[in-house]
Each structure stands twice: as C-alpha cells, then as structure tokens.
C-alpha cells in the first residue's frame, strides 16, 4: 500500500469535473461549484423588487416570556412583470425583526461556507461621534439600519448562488412558520465550532497560499477600516465644533449692531449668515454617515472573507488529520504483518514487556485495520475532492467579491469627494454672502 | 506764559501746530492760551476759508506757507493757506461739528473749495495714502484699501503731505540684551521737517515713549494704542517671525493713525521721533526739562468729582463700554474657533494617512485611495494657513481696538475731571459773593479748558468712529476672504481627484 499523501489543496487541471447542477439545496449539502444557469441575469433581484420600507417599534414577549421592546421592519416585494401588460403585480409584505435577519444570515453562512456571505448592518451603533446616539432605539440609527437591511437583502438577491436558496425566498414571502423551517434544516448542527476552527488555524500545515494571503488581507482590511472609521468619527466631532462656534458670531454681531449707526445693518445681516453657516453642518454630517455605512459594510465583509478562509483551513486540517491517521494505520498494519516495529507505539512496548500476541489476535487486528484503511482511503479521496471543489468555488466567489468590492468602494470614494465638494461650495457661498454684508458696513 | 506748555514748548492759539510757530497766534485774541493742540483748527479751516478767504498769516511763522510745489503728488492745486485760526478767538469760531452733518471732516487737510479733487482712485496701482507700497499679502490688500479710500470722501490722496512707514525689522544682539528695531521711514513736504525724507531705527521702547509723551502733551486727544508690551500667551517667542511681523504691522498702524491726525501729527515729540538720529539724547533732555519745570507741567487736576457727565459724553462712555464688551466677546469667539480648528486639524492629520495605508493593501483601489489621502493633506495645509492668518491678522486688530477703547475711556475721565474742577471753582466763586461781578481769570481758564477739551474730544470721536468703521469693514471682509480662500483651496483639491477616482484602469 502506498502511503496516502494529503493532496495539495491547489486545483488540479486534469480533474476539471463537470458536476451536475443542483437546484434543490434544501438538504444543506454542499452545492455544486458550477452553476452555469445561475448568472446575474437570473438572480432574484432582477425578477423581484425588494424593499425594507418601514420600521416600527413593537413590544412583545420573547422566548423567555419577558416583555421587551424591539423594532420590526417591513419587507415589501413585488414581482417585476414585463411592461407589455402595463399592469403592476401586487405588493406582498411581511414584518421581520433584526434577530430573524441574523438567523437567516447564520443559516446562509453555514449552508454556503464557500460563499462570501453579505454582512448585516451593525447590531449596535459603533464608531459614533458625540451627536449620534448610541441607542438602538434612536430614530436615526433605526433609519440607517433599515437601509442597511434592505441593502443586505438586495445583496443576497443579486448573488448568483444565494438568491436561489429556498429559505431565503420563504424569508421574503412568508411571515409565519419560517423560523421553524430554518431550524428544521438542522443547519446549527453543521456549524463548525469556533474552537475547532481556531485549532485548525494554528495547526494546519499546508493551506492554499492564496487563502493564507487572503486571510492576511482580510485581517488588515478590518484593521484599516476600523481605524478609518474611528478617526472619521473624531474628525466629524471636531468639524461640528468648528461650525457651531461660528453661531456665536451671529448673536454678538446682532448685539453689537444695536449700538452702531452705519455699521449696524451690515453687521446684523452678516450675523444671520453666520447662523446659517453654523446650522449647515448638521446636514453635511448626516450625509457623511452614509459614507461611513458603506465603509462599515466592507468592514463586516472582511469578516465574511475571513470566515471562508477559516472554512478552508478547517477542511484542509481535517484532510491532513485524516491523511495522517491513514498513514499511521497503514504503518501499524505493516508492523503487525511483518512483525517489525519501526515506530514507537504503546502496543509495541506492551508486547515487548508482556509478550507477543497470539497469531489469531494479530490476524484479527490486521483485518480490522485493513477495513479501517479501506474506509479511510475512500474518505480521504472524497475529502480531497471536497477540498478541491471548495477551493475552486470559493475562489470563484472571491473573485466576484473582489470586483464588487473595487467597484463599490470606488463609488463610495467618489460620493465622498462629491460630498466634500458640496460642503466647500456651501462654505464659499456663506462667506461670500457675509463678505458682502461686511462690505456694506 | 501759560502753564500749558508742553515739553516741546508749543503754546498758544487754536492752531494745529504745536511748534514755536504758534507763538504769534498766542498774541492773537484767544481769550486764553491753551495747550497747543486745539483740535478744531484744521477742521475749522474750511469754514474759515469759506468765510474769510486766506486770512493773513502771522508774520512770525517761519517757512509756513506751503507753495504749490510742496503739496504732495504734484497736483495742480492752488496754494493752500495755513490751517491756522488766524486772529479769531476760540469763542468766535463756529464749532467744527456744528455744521458738520453734511460734510464729513476727514482727518486730512481738506483743500480749499476751489481746488479740483481728482478722483483717480480707480487706478489699482495706488500706494497706501501714507506712501507705503501696497502689500498684497496683508489683509490690507489693494482692493480693500481701495474700498477704504472710496468710503471716506474727504480722504484725498492728493492732500497728504506726510507719509510714514514701519518696516524692516532687525534683531540686535548686545551683551546686555537682545532686541528688535524697526525702520521708520518718513516722506514729507511739511515745513516742520528740515528734510523731505528720513529713515531712522526705532525699537518698541521708543514707540512706548512716544505714546506716553503724546498722552502727556495732548491729553485732550485720543491717542492710538500700541500693541501689548508683554505677551502672556504661554511661551511666546518674541523673536519669531510671526510675532515680529504682527508687531510691526501694529506699530505701523500706530504711526499711521498719528500721521492721519490733524493735531497729533504736528506734535513735536512725534517730529523728533521720526527724525532724530539719537532719540535717547532727546529723551534725556526732555526728562531734564521736565524735572526743571516740576510736576506742574503734567496735566494734573486735583481730586475733583464730577456730578453728572453731560449727555453726549455719557453716551460716548456707554458706547465705549458696550463696544469693549462686544469686542471682548468676539475675541473669545475667534480664539475658540482657532482652537477648534487646530483640534480638527490634529484629527485630519491622522485621517489622511489611513487612506494611504489602505491603498497599500489594495491593487486596483491603490491610486484612488492615495489620491484621497493626498487631498486630505492639501486640506490640512489650507486649514493651517487659515488659522495662522486669523491668529496673526485678525486677533491683534481686535485687541488693539479694545486697548483703544480703554484709553479713550480714560480720556473721558480726564475730561470729567477738568469739568469738575471748573464747576467746583465756579461754585466757590458764587458762594463767596464778592463784589467782583466779573468771573476771575482762573475760572475763565478752567472754562476754556473744558470747552477746548470737549471740542477736541468730539472731533476725535467722530474721526475715530469713521476710522473704526473702515478698519472693521476691512478686518471682517478680510476674515471672510480668508475663509473663502480656504474653501476654494479645498474645493480645488477635491475636484481634482474626481477624474482620478473615476478612472477605469482597463488596460492595467
């Protein structure tokens, strides 16, 4: 028997397997890596309008029968009909709360571990600057969360793989019974424990280099975006201060103008412009929050990337352990068969100390081992296959994600620049007006 | 002579000059001699000229007739008579402010009615009224100065005959101390000056001396403030470029204000300050004279208490109080804004580089992120410049005016004292019930003092109000300008990276 080496986790060109396309993913098995029909054109987002249109405060009893206040979000969907009939399809709607969104996402992450699953908006307000409330019930926070949840749904609906998931579809269409349906899939059982994953991260010997690099990238991306968001919040805070202090000019100019004759009018009207200037910062900073939200999405996306890398490490580690186990079993078998002890084993020591086994005993052991080896080899083979498939499909999604990321972040930067330009123009306008008032003094 | 002699020996009549040329005017029938420096004379001149064309010049006035060629700018103006009150007495002269509602009495010598006033102010290559070349880097840029000129109809460049500038600060290191001197350049056609041009070096001490002397010798007038002697703002480098430049501007303003003043500009101490090679020797001389004459030279009134301040002066007092208060508030607001801006700058300085770090992680986004980083860097620079400008150009002028208001309130108090003394003496006489029907001479002297003081003060107040308006107009427009420039710089930076951000690296 040749020793089975764990196959290198890179893809092997001669084994381009054509998998059957699987449309039904309810059993939670790993979906086929290639889905030629599920291109962007067929994704759910094109067939259906999805919005999270409202948010409502509710009180109710939770699982522990304790009264609590929470926010419910209204999801509205409408099929996109062909325009020839001129008729609009009816709008369907249902209410969901944030925890249900979380459940959906967990389900998707476990069920599609090779996919970079879109993140949810933050659970608690983070990276706030002083004016924003860190309270989850704050209307501004709720509003931004509403937008974030809508964004999440649209992202999932436009994903070629995720949009076909039935659980997702039911989430959008059927309010009652959905939770039970999700739990019935038993996805929680398939979830990898965090501890197991951490162990794998440290112990894996031969992960795919691309994933190692991706892991580093996602760590650094998380770090840099966090830093950026923190500093941005401080910048916003300071800028707010600068603008608001100018409001004091308004008051003092007004008071001063009362004792002046010719200068009075000019001072008074200039003071008004200072008030306008001070007030303008509120809208400016509110707009900037949208930019911060865009950055946050990619901060959380980095975590999703990391999750895919973790999955790979886990699978690879699993594979390596299986291969190692197989090798050791084979060795044991060989030793028993030939009677030589090449490696140290407890068995060897005890047999030395307490005498050899009977031939019958040895035969029995060898048989068992051979069976196990057989099993092991099959398992190893399928694990290898799984691993390669995972890498392939994961990498395809990662490439898709990269493009999306580059596109989205560029758009975000452009919109940020546009915001800054608008702020500068407003500033010029106000000070030009003030200057004119001063000139009439 | 009278007790009113200043250290420079100026005496007599209602003349603008405080030099010895005024001696003759003293012989004129002014009811009493009073300190050289009656502020009404130049302002009164147009009325005088209008009423009595070209009053005869007192014979003892040397070199006093300005010929046509001695006027500045070489305009074809008719020879101007001296702004002297001639033989008229103080009481006979109509009060300069009596009919001044229609005419704005500018600080300059106003020309006789038949002189055409060229209004070539449209030419932007104007130098400042005092002859300094236009400094476009200062808030007193040519365009705002232009506005200033156009505001005051009577501020005619043509009639100025004295131009003073402060520039060229230099550091002197001596064994005992280190200090800065400034070059004070004078260009003039006035007869009081032996030469048409002077260039001397003066240090802050000298300016301080000058101001004290002016206060002593012209107590009825508002003396412009000096920049603060000591700067208590943490550890301020007295020799830093910014500090020296700020001070230079303030000293320049100080001398220009004196130059613009029809009475103060003829003060002998001022003359010496502008011209003497060795000012210290003159100072010592002055001290000696002072000690000879004793305390009587100083404008001292005993502890008389005024019962009520006349309405118009009370109004001025109230105005100055509120004015100081408001300026103080504005100063605090401006400081607060600068502080907030600097704190904002600190954060921005950390913010920009993070984009750069991010760019280092990315491939396709590398350039856009670097672009944003550089852009923020440019905004930082612009903000730094704005804060510096506000600190160096805006705050000092505010503080100057606060000091100005303080010194003006002191002059008001002195006026009160003079009036109190007069009223007290008058009462004393009334109580004595002596057979003398006539008011004794010294009481009359008091009355003259009061009236002169009032007149000087009112004239100065009006002049001050006008200048204040111009100064604040310029100051606030400058502040608006600085802010506009800041936003324009930021706008340019952000607009320039839009194409960079939108660029699709297809072929990369």
Tab-separated table of C-alpha atoms in Angstrom, chain A residues 11 15 24 26 49 98 112 126 142 154 190 192 282 297 367 379 394 401 421:
chain	number	residue	atom	x	y	z
A	11	UNK	CA	-6.696	22.808	-8.061
A	15	UNK	CA	-9.555	16.954	-12.974
A	24	UNK	CA	-32.572	21.918	-4.771
A	26	UNK	CA	-32.746	22.170	0.957
A	49	UNK	CA	-38.356	44.348	-6.330
A	98	UNK	CA	-33.340	42.040	13.332
A	112	UNK	CA	-22.720	28.084	1.860
A	126	UNK	CA	-20.453	51.742	16.817
A	142	UNK	CA	-33.146	52.781	13.128
A	154	UNK	CA	-30.566	43.120	-2.259
A	190	UNK	CA	-23.466	21.644	10.690
A	192	UNK	CA	-18.283	24.438	12.920
A	282	UNK	CA	-25.970	69.021	10.621
A	297	UNK	CA	-20.327	47.165	5.169
A	367	UNK	CA	-8.261	-7.388	9.449
A	379	UNK	CA	-12.876	9.105	2.968
A	394	UNK	CA	-14.764	29.657	-3.072
A	401	UNK	CA	-16.425	39.656	-4.474
A	421	UNK	CA	-17.088	69.462	-2.874
